[in-house]
Amino acid sequence: MRREVWSAGNAPRTRSNVLTDTQSFALILAVTAGVGLVAVLSSRLTERTKIPSPALFLVGAALAVNLVPSLHAPSATTVQRVVTVALVLILFDGGMHLGRSRLSSAAGPIVVVGVIGTFATVAAGAALAHLAFGLNWYLSVLLATAVAPTDPAVVFSVLGRREVAGLSDVILEGESGTNDPVGIALMAALIAAHGLGAGAFGQVGVEFAIQMGVGGVVGVLGGHALASFMRRVALPSEGLYPLRTLAAALGLFAIATLAHGSGFLTVFVAGIMLGDERAPYKRETMRFHAALASLGEIVAFVVLGLTVRISELGRLDVWLPGLIFGLALALVIRPLMVGFCLIPARMGSNERKFVLFAGLKGAVPILLGSSLLAAHLADAQRLYGIVVVVVVFSIVAQGSLVPTVAHLLRLRMTTVELEPWALGIRLRHEPNRPYRLRVEAGSPADGCRLEALDELPADAWISFVLRGGDLVPVRGSTELRAGDDVVVMADPGRREALALAFEHRADPAAPG
C-alpha cells in the first residue's frame, strides 16, 4: 500500500512530492544564503571600488527582478513593513553608537540641521521641482520631502571604520538619525492632509508636532526604563540579554506609533539613552545590535531594489529630472540651506564643507517615495523613479567621493584597524569602570615607569598596556611610551583625573 501524507487541505500527497517540497525549500535557503554571503563579501569590493555597498545591494536587486522572470516585486505594504523594521534596527544601533557623551559635543548643530535644515531643504527642493519640472506645488513638496532626509544606513556604511577629525562624523551621524523621523513624520502629515490649502498647513503643523513630541518623550522615558531594567533584572542566560533589548526597541516603536508619535525618533532617542549606560553583557548586546543593523541595511536595500523598474528609470522625464535634482541637492540646496544652519556651530571651515558634501541619501528617501505609490497619487510612479535616480546618484557619485573630498579639504580621516581578538574575564559583580586612554607625547606618562607614575590617582590601577596592537607585560618597571594604549580601572567619573597623567598639557607659563 502506498503511504500518503495529508495536507491541511485534506489533499493526499505522496512521499515523493513531500521530498520535492523539502528540496524546493532547501533551494530557497541555498539561494538566500548565497545572496547573503555575496552581500557580506561585497564590503571587500567596496573598499577597492569606493562605491558604498548599499548601491551594490540596490542595483543588484533591481537588475535581478528585471532580468529574472520568476522574480516579482513585493507589494508596497510588504516593502514598507520590511524596511520599517530594518530602519528600527539601524536607528536603535546608531543611537547606541552615538550615545549621550558624543551627542552632547554637537547637540545644538545636530538638532538645528536635523529639523530646520530638513524643512529648509524641502522648501528649496519644492521650489526647484515646481519651477523646473512643472509639478504642482503639492506634488513638488511631496517629492522634496522624500529626498530631503539623509540616510543613516548609507552614512554609517560610507564612514564605516573611518574616523573623521573634529565634529564632522558626530554631526553626520546625529543628523542622519534625526532628520529621518522628521522627514517620515512630515510625509505622513502631508499625505493625510491631501493638499496644501490654508487649513492643511495647520493640520500638518499640529500632526508633525504631536509625532515629534510623543516620539521624543517615549524615547527618553523608555530609554531610562530600559537601562534600569537591564541593570536590575537578571536573566538566566547570556543569550537572552540582547534579545531583551531587541524586544524592548520594537515595543517602544509600537508604543510611540500607537500613541500617534514617531516610532523612529523613539528608538533613536532610546538608543542614545542606552549608549553610555553600564549594564551586564553590554558589549555583547551592542555587538548583537550592530550585526542586526548590518543585516537591516542589506535587507532594506535589497527589498527596495526589487521595486525598481529599470524601464521606468530610462524615461527622459524620470532620469533627467532625477539627475538635475541630485546635482542641485548636492551642490546648491544642501550647501545653502544646511550651511546656513551650521553658521553658529564651532567647527572649522573644512569640517563644515565636509558635512555639507557628505549628506547622503539612501533607504529612507526610497521608503518615502514608496509611500507616494501606496497613496495612489497622480504621477506617483514617475515621482518614485525620480527619487530612485536621486538616491543612486547620491550613493554612487557622492558616496564614492567622500574619502577624496576629505583629503582635498585636508580633513584627517583615519581608518580604524579591526581588533578581532579580545581578552577579558567574567565577574559576578560590577567592577570599577575601565578607561582606555592613549599615552600622548610629552605627557607625564610618556617615558615613565609604572611604579613612578605619581600622577595616577591612588584608587586607579593599570590592567593592560597595548603597544602596536600587542600586549606589554604590566610590571612596576614597565616603561610607557607615546602611542601606547592603556586600560585603567577606576571609579566612575575619574576620566579627568586620569587625563592628567596621559594627556599632554601645554605649560601655561611658556611663551605663546
Coordinates of C-alpha atoms in Angstrom, one line a residue:
M1 CA 0.0 0.0 0.0
R2 CA 1.3 3.4 -0.9
R3 CA 1.8 5.7 2.1
E4 CA 0.1 9.1 1.8
V5 CA 0.6 12.2 3.7
W6 CA -2.4 14.5 4.2
S7 CA -2.0 18.2 3.9
A8 CA -4.1 20.8 5.8
G9 CA -6.5 20.8 2.9
N10 CA -7.0 17.0 3.1
A11 CA -5.4 16.6 -0.3
P12 CA -3.2 13.4 -0.5
R13 CA 0.5 14.0 -1.3
T14 CA 2.9 11.2 -2.0
R15 CA 6.3 10.9 -0.2
S16 CA 8.0 11.9 -3.5
N17 CA 6.0 15.2 -3.5
V18 CA 6.9 15.9 0.1
L19 CA 10.6 15.4 -0.7
T20 CA 10.2 17.7 -3.7
D21 CA 8.7 20.4 -1.4
T22 CA 11.6 19.9 1.0
Q23 CA 14.1 20.2 -1.8
S24 CA 12.4 23.3 -3.1
F25 CA 12.6 24.9 0.4
A26 CA 16.3 23.8 0.6
L27 CA 16.9 25.5 -2.8
I28 CA 15.3 28.7 -1.5
L29 CA 17.6 28.6 1.6
A30 CA 20.6 28.0 -0.6
V31 CA 19.8 30.9 -2.8
T32 CA 19.2 33.1 0.2
A33 CA 22.4 32.0 1.9
G34 CA 24.3 32.7 -1.4
V35 CA 22.8 36.2 -1.7
G36 CA 23.7 36.8 2.0
L37 CA 27.3 35.8 1.5
V38 CA 27.7 37.9 -1.6
A39 CA 26.2 40.8 0.3
V40 CA 28.5 40.4 3.2
L41 CA 31.6 39.9 1.0
S42 CA 30.6 43.0 -1.1
S43 CA 32.2 45.1 1.6
R44 CA 35.6 44.0 0.3
L45 CA 34.7 45.1 -3.2
T46 CA 33.5 48.4 -1.7
E47 CA 37.0 49.0 -0.2
R48 CA 38.5 48.6 -3.6
T49 CA 36.0 50.4 -5.8
K50 CA 35.0 53.1 -3.2
I51 CA 31.3 52.5 -4.2
P52 CA 29.3 52.1 -1.0
S53 CA 27.8 48.6 -0.5
P54 CA 24.2 49.9 -0.4
A55 CA 24.5 50.9 -4.0
L56 CA 25.5 47.3 -4.9
F57 CA 22.5 45.9 -3.0
L58 CA 20.1 48.3 -4.6
V59 CA 21.4 47.9 -8.2
G60 CA 21.9 44.2 -7.9
A61 CA 18.3 43.6 -6.7
A62 CA 16.9 45.9 -9.4
L63 CA 18.8 44.0 -12.1
A64 CA 17.7 40.7 -10.8
V65 CA 14.0 41.5 -10.6
N66 CA 14.1 43.0 -14.1
L67 CA 16.1 40.2 -15.7
V68 CA 14.7 37.1 -14.0
P69 CA 11.1 36.4 -15.0
S70 CA 10.3 34.3 -11.9
L71 CA 11.2 37.1 -9.6
H72 CA 8.4 39.6 -8.7
A73 CA 8.4 42.9 -6.9
P74 CA 6.9 42.7 -3.4
S75 CA 3.8 44.7 -2.6
A76 CA 4.1 48.3 -1.4
T77 CA 2.7 47.2 2.0
T78 CA 5.3 44.4 2.4
V79 CA 8.1 46.8 1.3
Q80 CA 7.1 49.4 3.9
R81 CA 6.8 46.9 6.7
V82 CA 10.1 45.2 6.0
V83 CA 12.0 48.5 5.6
T84 CA 10.4 49.9 8.7
V85 CA 11.7 47.0 10.8
A86 CA 15.1 47.4 9.2
L87 CA 15.2 51.2 10.0
V88 CA 14.2 50.5 13.6
L89 CA 17.2 48.2 13.9
I90 CA 19.5 50.7 12.2
L91 CA 18.4 53.7 14.2
F92 CA 18.5 51.9 17.5
D93 CA 22.0 50.8 16.9
G94 CA 23.0 54.2 15.6
G95 CA 21.7 55.8 18.7
M96 CA 23.6 53.5 20.9
H97 CA 26.8 54.1 18.9
L98 CA 26.3 57.9 19.2
G99 CA 25.5 57.9 22.9
R100 CA 24.9 60.9 25.1
S101 CA 28.5 61.8 25.5
R102 CA 29.2 62.1 21.8
L103 CA 25.8 63.8 21.2
S104 CA 26.4 66.4 23.8
S105 CA 29.5 67.6 22.0
A106 CA 27.4 68.7 19.0
A107 CA 23.8 68.5 20.2
G108 CA 22.9 72.1 19.0
P109 CA 24.1 71.7 15.4
I110 CA 22.5 68.2 15.2
V111 CA 19.1 69.4 16.2
V112 CA 19.2 72.6 14.1
V113 CA 20.4 70.7 11.0
G114 CA 18.1 67.7 11.6
V115 CA 14.9 69.8 12.0
I116 CA 15.3 73.3 10.5
G117 CA 17.8 72.0 7.8
T118 CA 15.2 69.4 6.7
F119 CA 12.4 72.0 6.4
A120 CA 14.7 74.4 4.5
T121 CA 15.8 71.6 2.1
V122 CA 12.1 70.7 1.5
A123 CA 11.2 74.3 0.7
A124 CA 14.1 74.8 -1.7
G125 CA 13.6 71.4 -3.3
A126 CA 9.9 72.1 -3.8
A127 CA 10.6 75.4 -5.5
L128 CA 13.0 73.6 -7.9
A129 CA 10.5 70.8 -8.7
H130 CA 7.7 73.3 -9.3
L131 CA 9.7 75.7 -11.5
A132 CA 11.9 73.2 -13.3
F133 CA 9.8 70.1 -13.7
G134 CA 6.3 71.6 -13.9
L135 CA 4.8 69.8 -11.0
N136 CA 2.0 71.3 -8.9
W137 CA 3.0 72.7 -5.5
Y138 CA 1.6 69.7 -3.6
L139 CA 3.5 67.1 -5.6
S140 CA 6.6 69.3 -5.5
V141 CA 6.5 69.4 -1.7
L142 CA 6.0 65.6 -1.5
L143 CA 8.9 65.0 -3.8
A144 CA 11.2 67.4 -1.9
T145 CA 10.1 65.8 1.4
A146 CA 11.0 62.3 0.1
V147 CA 14.6 63.3 -0.9
A148 CA 15.3 65.7 2.0
P149 CA 16.5 63.3 4.7
T150 CA 19.9 61.9 4.7
D151 CA 20.2 58.2 5.4
P152 CA 21.8 56.5 8.5
A153 CA 22.5 53.2 6.7
V154 CA 24.4 54.9 3.9
V155 CA 26.2 57.4 6.2
F156 CA 27.3 54.7 8.6
S157 CA 28.3 52.4 5.7
V158 CA 30.4 55.1 4.0
L159 CA 32.1 56.2 7.2
G160 CA 32.5 52.6 8.2
R161 CA 35.8 52.1 10.1
R162 CA 36.8 55.7 9.2
E163 CA 37.2 58.3 11.9
V164 CA 36.9 61.9 10.9
A165 CA 38.7 64.6 12.9
G166 CA 36.6 67.1 14.7
L167 CA 32.8 67.1 14.9
S168 CA 32.1 66.1 11.3
D169 CA 31.3 62.4 11.9
V170 CA 29.2 63.2 15.0
I171 CA 27.1 65.8 13.2
L172 CA 26.6 63.5 10.2
E173 CA 25.6 60.5 12.3
G174 CA 23.3 62.6 14.5
E175 CA 21.8 64.4 11.6
S176 CA 21.0 61.2 9.7
G177 CA 19.3 59.8 12.8
T178 CA 17.4 63.0 13.5
N179 CA 16.1 64.0 10.1
D180 CA 14.7 60.6 9.2
P181 CA 12.0 60.8 11.8
V182 CA 11.4 64.4 10.8
G183 CA 11.0 63.5 7.1
I184 CA 8.9 60.5 7.8
A185 CA 6.5 62.4 10.1
L186 CA 6.3 65.3 7.6
M187 CA 5.5 62.9 4.7
A188 CA 2.8 61.2 6.8
A189 CA 1.2 64.5 7.7
L190 CA 1.3 65.8 4.1
I191 CA -0.3 62.7 2.7
A192 CA -3.0 62.8 5.4
A193 CA -3.7 66.5 4.6
H194 CA -4.4 65.7 0.9
G195 CA -3.3 69.1 -0.2
L196 CA -1.7 72.5 0.7
G197 CA -4.7 74.6 1.5
A198 CA -4.8 77.1 4.3
G199 CA -6.2 74.6 6.7
A200 CA -3.7 71.9 5.6
F201 CA -0.7 73.9 6.9
G202 CA -2.2 74.0 10.4
Q203 CA -3.1 70.3 10.2
V204 CA 0.4 69.4 9.0
G205 CA 2.0 71.5 11.8
V206 CA -0.1 70.0 14.5
E207 CA 0.4 66.4 13.3
F208 CA 4.1 66.9 13.0
A209 CA 4.5 68.5 16.5
I210 CA 2.5 65.6 18.0
Q211 CA 4.6 63.0 16.3
M212 CA 7.9 64.6 17.3
G213 CA 6.8 65.4 20.9
V214 CA 5.3 62.0 21.6
G215 CA 8.2 60.2 19.9
G216 CA 10.8 62.2 21.9
V217 CA 9.1 61.7 25.3
V218 CA 8.6 58.0 24.8
G219 CA 12.2 57.6 23.7
V220 CA 13.6 59.4 26.7
L221 CA 11.3 57.6 29.2
G222 CA 11.6 54.3 27.5
G223 CA 15.4 54.5 27.3
H224 CA 15.7 55.3 31.0
A225 CA 13.3 52.5 31.9
L226 CA 15.2 50.0 29.7
A227 CA 18.5 51.0 31.2
S228 CA 17.2 50.4 34.7
F229 CA 15.6 47.1 33.6
M230 CA 18.9 45.9 32.1
R231 CA 20.8 46.7 35.3
R232 CA 18.3 45.4 37.9
V233 CA 16.7 42.3 36.3
A234 CA 19.0 39.4 35.8
L235 CA 18.3 36.7 33.2
P236 CA 19.2 33.0 33.3
S237 CA 21.2 33.0 30.0
E238 CA 23.7 35.3 28.4
G239 CA 21.9 34.9 25.0
L240 CA 18.7 36.4 26.4
Y241 CA 20.2 39.8 27.2
P242 CA 20.4 41.1 23.6
L243 CA 17.0 39.6 22.8
R244 CA 15.6 41.7 25.6
T245 CA 16.8 44.9 24.2
L246 CA 15.6 43.9 20.7
A247 CA 12.1 43.2 22.0
A248 CA 12.2 46.5 24.0
A249 CA 13.2 48.5 21.0
L250 CA 10.4 47.0 18.9
G251 CA 8.0 47.5 21.8
L252 CA 9.0 51.2 22.2
F253 CA 8.5 51.8 18.4
A254 CA 5.0 50.2 18.7
I255 CA 4.0 52.2 21.8
A256 CA 5.1 55.5 20.2
T257 CA 3.3 54.7 17.0
L258 CA 0.1 53.7 18.7
A259 CA 0.3 57.0 20.7
H260 CA 0.5 58.9 17.3
G261 CA 4.2 59.6 17.8
S262 CA 7.2 59.0 15.7
G263 CA 8.4 55.5 16.5
F264 CA 11.6 56.1 14.5
L265 CA 12.5 59.1 16.7
T266 CA 11.7 57.0 19.8
V267 CA 14.1 54.1 19.0
F268 CA 16.9 56.6 18.0
V269 CA 16.5 58.5 21.3
A270 CA 16.2 55.3 23.3
G271 CA 19.4 54.1 21.8
I272 CA 21.1 57.3 22.7
M273 CA 19.9 56.9 26.3
L274 CA 21.5 53.5 26.5
G275 CA 24.7 54.3 24.7
D276 CA 26.8 55.3 27.7
E277 CA 25.0 53.2 30.3
R278 CA 26.8 50.4 32.0
A279 CA 24.9 47.1 32.1
P280 CA 25.5 43.4 32.3
Y281 CA 26.6 41.9 28.9
K282 CA 26.5 45.4 27.4
R283 CA 29.3 44.8 25.0
E284 CA 27.7 41.5 23.7
T285 CA 24.4 43.4 23.4
M286 CA 25.9 46.2 21.3
R287 CA 27.7 43.7 19.0
F288 CA 24.3 41.9 18.6
H289 CA 22.6 45.1 17.5
A290 CA 25.5 46.1 15.3
A291 CA 25.0 42.8 13.4
L292 CA 21.3 43.3 13.2
A293 CA 21.8 46.8 11.8
S294 CA 24.1 45.4 9.1
L295 CA 21.5 42.8 8.3
G296 CA 18.8 45.5 8.2
E297 CA 20.9 47.6 5.8
I298 CA 21.2 44.6 3.4
V299 CA 17.6 43.6 3.6
A300 CA 16.3 47.2 3.2
F301 CA 18.3 47.9 0.0
V302 CA 17.6 44.5 -1.5
V303 CA 13.8 44.8 -0.9
L304 CA 13.8 48.4 -2.2
G305 CA 15.8 47.3 -5.2
L306 CA 13.1 44.8 -6.1
T307 CA 10.6 47.6 -6.5
V308 CA 12.7 49.4 -9.1
R309 CA 11.6 49.3 -12.7
I310 CA 14.6 49.9 -14.9
S311 CA 12.3 50.6 -17.9
E312 CA 10.7 53.4 -15.9
L313 CA 14.1 54.9 -15.0
G314 CA 15.0 55.0 -18.6
R315 CA 12.3 57.6 -19.4
L316 CA 13.7 61.0 -20.2
D317 CA 11.2 62.7 -17.8
V318 CA 12.4 60.5 -15.0
W319 CA 16.2 60.2 -15.2
L320 CA 16.9 63.8 -16.3
P321 CA 14.9 65.4 -13.5
G322 CA 16.4 62.9 -11.1
L323 CA 19.9 63.8 -12.2
I324 CA 19.2 67.5 -12.0
F325 CA 17.6 67.2 -8.6
G326 CA 20.5 65.1 -7.3
L327 CA 23.1 67.6 -8.6
A328 CA 21.1 70.6 -7.2
L329 CA 20.8 68.9 -3.8
A330 CA 24.5 68.1 -3.6
L331 CA 25.9 71.3 -5.0
V332 CA 23.4 74.1 -4.3
I333 CA 20.5 73.3 -2.0
R334 CA 22.3 71.5 0.8
P335 CA 25.3 73.8 0.9
L336 CA 23.0 76.8 1.1
M337 CA 20.2 75.6 3.4
V338 CA 22.2 73.3 5.8
G339 CA 25.3 75.6 5.5
F340 CA 23.2 78.4 6.9
C341 CA 22.1 76.2 9.8
L342 CA 25.8 75.4 10.6
I343 CA 26.9 79.1 10.8
P344 CA 26.7 79.2 14.7
A345 CA 28.5 75.8 15.0
R346 CA 32.0 75.9 16.4
M347 CA 33.8 74.0 13.7
G348 CA 36.5 74.5 11.1
S349 CA 35.7 75.6 7.6
N350 CA 36.9 72.3 6.2
E351 CA 34.7 70.4 8.7
R352 CA 31.7 72.4 7.7
K353 CA 32.3 71.8 4.0
F354 CA 32.7 68.1 4.6
V355 CA 29.4 67.9 6.4
L356 CA 27.7 69.7 3.6
F357 CA 29.1 67.4 1.0
A358 CA 28.6 64.1 2.8
G359 CA 24.8 64.3 3.4
L360 CA 24.0 61.1 1.5
K361 CA 20.6 59.8 0.5
G362 CA 19.5 56.2 0.8
A363 CA 16.8 53.8 2.0
V364 CA 14.7 56.4 3.8
P365 CA 14.1 58.6 0.7
I366 CA 13.1 55.4 -1.3
L367 CA 10.8 54.3 1.5
L368 CA 9.2 57.8 1.4
G369 CA 8.9 57.5 -2.3
S370 CA 7.1 54.2 -2.0
S371 CA 4.6 55.8 0.3
L372 CA 3.6 58.0 -2.7
L373 CA 2.8 54.8 -4.6
A374 CA 0.8 53.5 -1.7
A375 CA -1.2 56.7 -1.5
H376 CA -2.1 56.3 -5.2
L377 CA -1.2 59.8 -6.0
A378 CA -1.2 61.2 -9.6
D379 CA 2.0 60.6 -11.4
A380 CA 3.3 58.6 -8.4
Q381 CA 5.3 56.1 -10.5
R382 CA 7.2 58.9 -12.1
L383 CA 7.9 60.6 -8.8
Y384 CA 9.2 57.3 -7.4
G385 CA 11.5 56.9 -10.3
I386 CA 12.9 60.4 -9.8
V387 CA 13.6 59.6 -6.1
V388 CA 15.4 56.4 -7.0
V389 CA 17.6 58.3 -9.5
V390 CA 18.4 60.9 -6.8
V391 CA 19.4 58.1 -4.4
V392 CA 21.5 56.2 -6.8
F393 CA 23.3 59.4 -7.8
S394 CA 23.9 60.3 -4.2
I395 CA 25.2 56.9 -3.1
V396 CA 27.4 56.3 -6.2
A397 CA 28.7 59.8 -7.1
Q398 CA 28.8 61.5 -3.6
G399 CA 29.4 58.4 -1.5
S400 CA 32.4 57.2 -3.6
L401 CA 34.0 60.6 -3.4
V402 CA 33.7 61.1 0.4
P403 CA 37.3 59.9 1.1
T404 CA 38.7 62.1 -1.7
V405 CA 36.8 65.2 -0.6
A406 CA 38.1 64.7 3.0
H407 CA 41.6 64.5 1.6
L408 CA 41.2 67.6 -0.6
L409 CA 39.8 69.5 2.4
R410 CA 42.8 68.4 4.5
L411 CA 40.4 66.8 7.0
R412 CA 42.1 64.0 8.7
M413 CA 40.3 60.7 8.1
T414 CA 41.8 57.6 9.6
T415 CA 40.8 54.0 9.2
V416 CA 40.4 52.2 12.5
E417 CA 42.1 48.8 12.3
L418 CA 39.9 45.9 13.4
E419 CA 40.7 44.1 16.6
P420 CA 39.1 40.7 16.2
W421 CA 40.7 39.2 19.3
A422 CA 39.5 40.1 22.8
L423 CA 40.9 39.4 26.3
G424 CA 38.9 39.6 29.5
I425 CA 37.3 37.8 32.4
R426 CA 33.8 37.3 33.7
L427 CA 32.9 38.8 37.1
R428 CA 29.9 38.2 39.3
H429 CA 29.6 41.8 40.4
E430 CA 30.1 45.1 38.5
P431 CA 33.8 46.2 38.6
N432 CA 35.2 49.7 38.6
R433 CA 34.9 51.4 35.2
P434 CA 37.5 50.6 32.6
Y435 CA 39.0 53.5 30.8
R436 CA 41.0 53.2 27.6
L437 CA 43.5 56.1 27.2
R438 CA 46.4 56.7 24.9
V439 CA 49.7 58.0 26.1
E440 CA 50.4 61.3 24.4
A441 CA 53.9 62.6 23.6
G442 CA 55.1 64.9 26.3
S443 CA 52.6 63.7 28.8
P444 CA 53.7 62.7 32.4
A445 CA 53.3 59.0 31.4
D446 CA 55.5 59.3 28.3
G447 CA 58.8 57.6 29.1
C448 CA 57.8 57.0 32.8
R449 CA 57.8 53.6 34.6
L450 CA 54.5 52.5 36.0
E451 CA 55.9 52.5 39.6
A452 CA 57.0 56.1 39.2
L453 CA 53.7 57.4 37.7
D454 CA 52.7 59.7 40.6
E455 CA 50.0 61.5 38.6
L456 CA 47.9 58.3 38.5
P457 CA 45.1 58.6 41.2
A458 CA 45.6 56.3 44.2
D459 CA 42.3 54.4 43.5
A460 CA 43.2 53.5 39.9
W461 CA 45.4 50.8 38.5
I462 CA 46.6 49.8 35.1
S463 CA 45.4 46.4 33.9
F464 CA 46.6 46.3 30.3
V465 CA 49.2 48.1 28.1
L466 CA 48.9 47.7 24.4
R467 CA 51.8 48.7 22.1
G468 CA 51.3 48.4 18.3
G469 CA 48.3 46.1 18.9
D470 CA 50.3 43.7 21.2
L471 CA 50.1 43.3 24.9
V472 CA 53.0 44.5 27.0
P473 CA 53.7 42.9 30.4
V474 CA 52.4 45.1 33.2
R475 CA 55.1 45.4 35.8
G476 CA 56.4 48.3 38.0
S477 CA 59.4 48.5 35.8
T478 CA 57.3 48.7 32.5
E479 CA 58.1 52.0 30.8
L480 CA 55.2 53.6 28.9
R481 CA 55.8 55.2 25.5
A482 CA 53.9 57.7 23.4
G483 CA 51.2 55.9 21.4
D484 CA 50.6 53.1 24.0
D485 CA 47.0 52.3 24.7
V486 CA 46.4 51.8 28.4
V487 CA 43.4 50.3 30.1
V488 CA 42.9 51.7 33.6
M489 CA 40.4 50.5 36.2
A490 CA 39.0 53.4 38.2
D491 CA 35.8 54.7 39.8
P492 CA 33.2 56.3 37.5
G493 CA 33.8 59.9 36.8
R494 CA 37.6 59.7 37.1
R495 CA 38.4 60.4 33.4
E496 CA 39.5 64.0 34.0
A497 CA 41.9 62.9 36.8
L498 CA 43.3 60.1 34.6
A499 CA 43.8 62.5 31.7
L500 CA 46.3 64.5 33.8
A501 CA 48.7 61.5 33.6
F502 CA 48.2 60.5 29.9
E503 CA 47.4 63.8 28.1
H504 CA 50.0 66.4 27.1
R505 CA 49.2 69.8 28.8
A506 CA 50.9 72.9 27.4
D507 CA 52.9 74.8 30.0
P508 CA 50.8 77.9 30.8
A509 CA 54.0 79.8 31.7
A510 CA 55.5 79.1 28.3
P511 CA 55.5 82.0 25.8
G512 CA 52.6 81.9 23.4

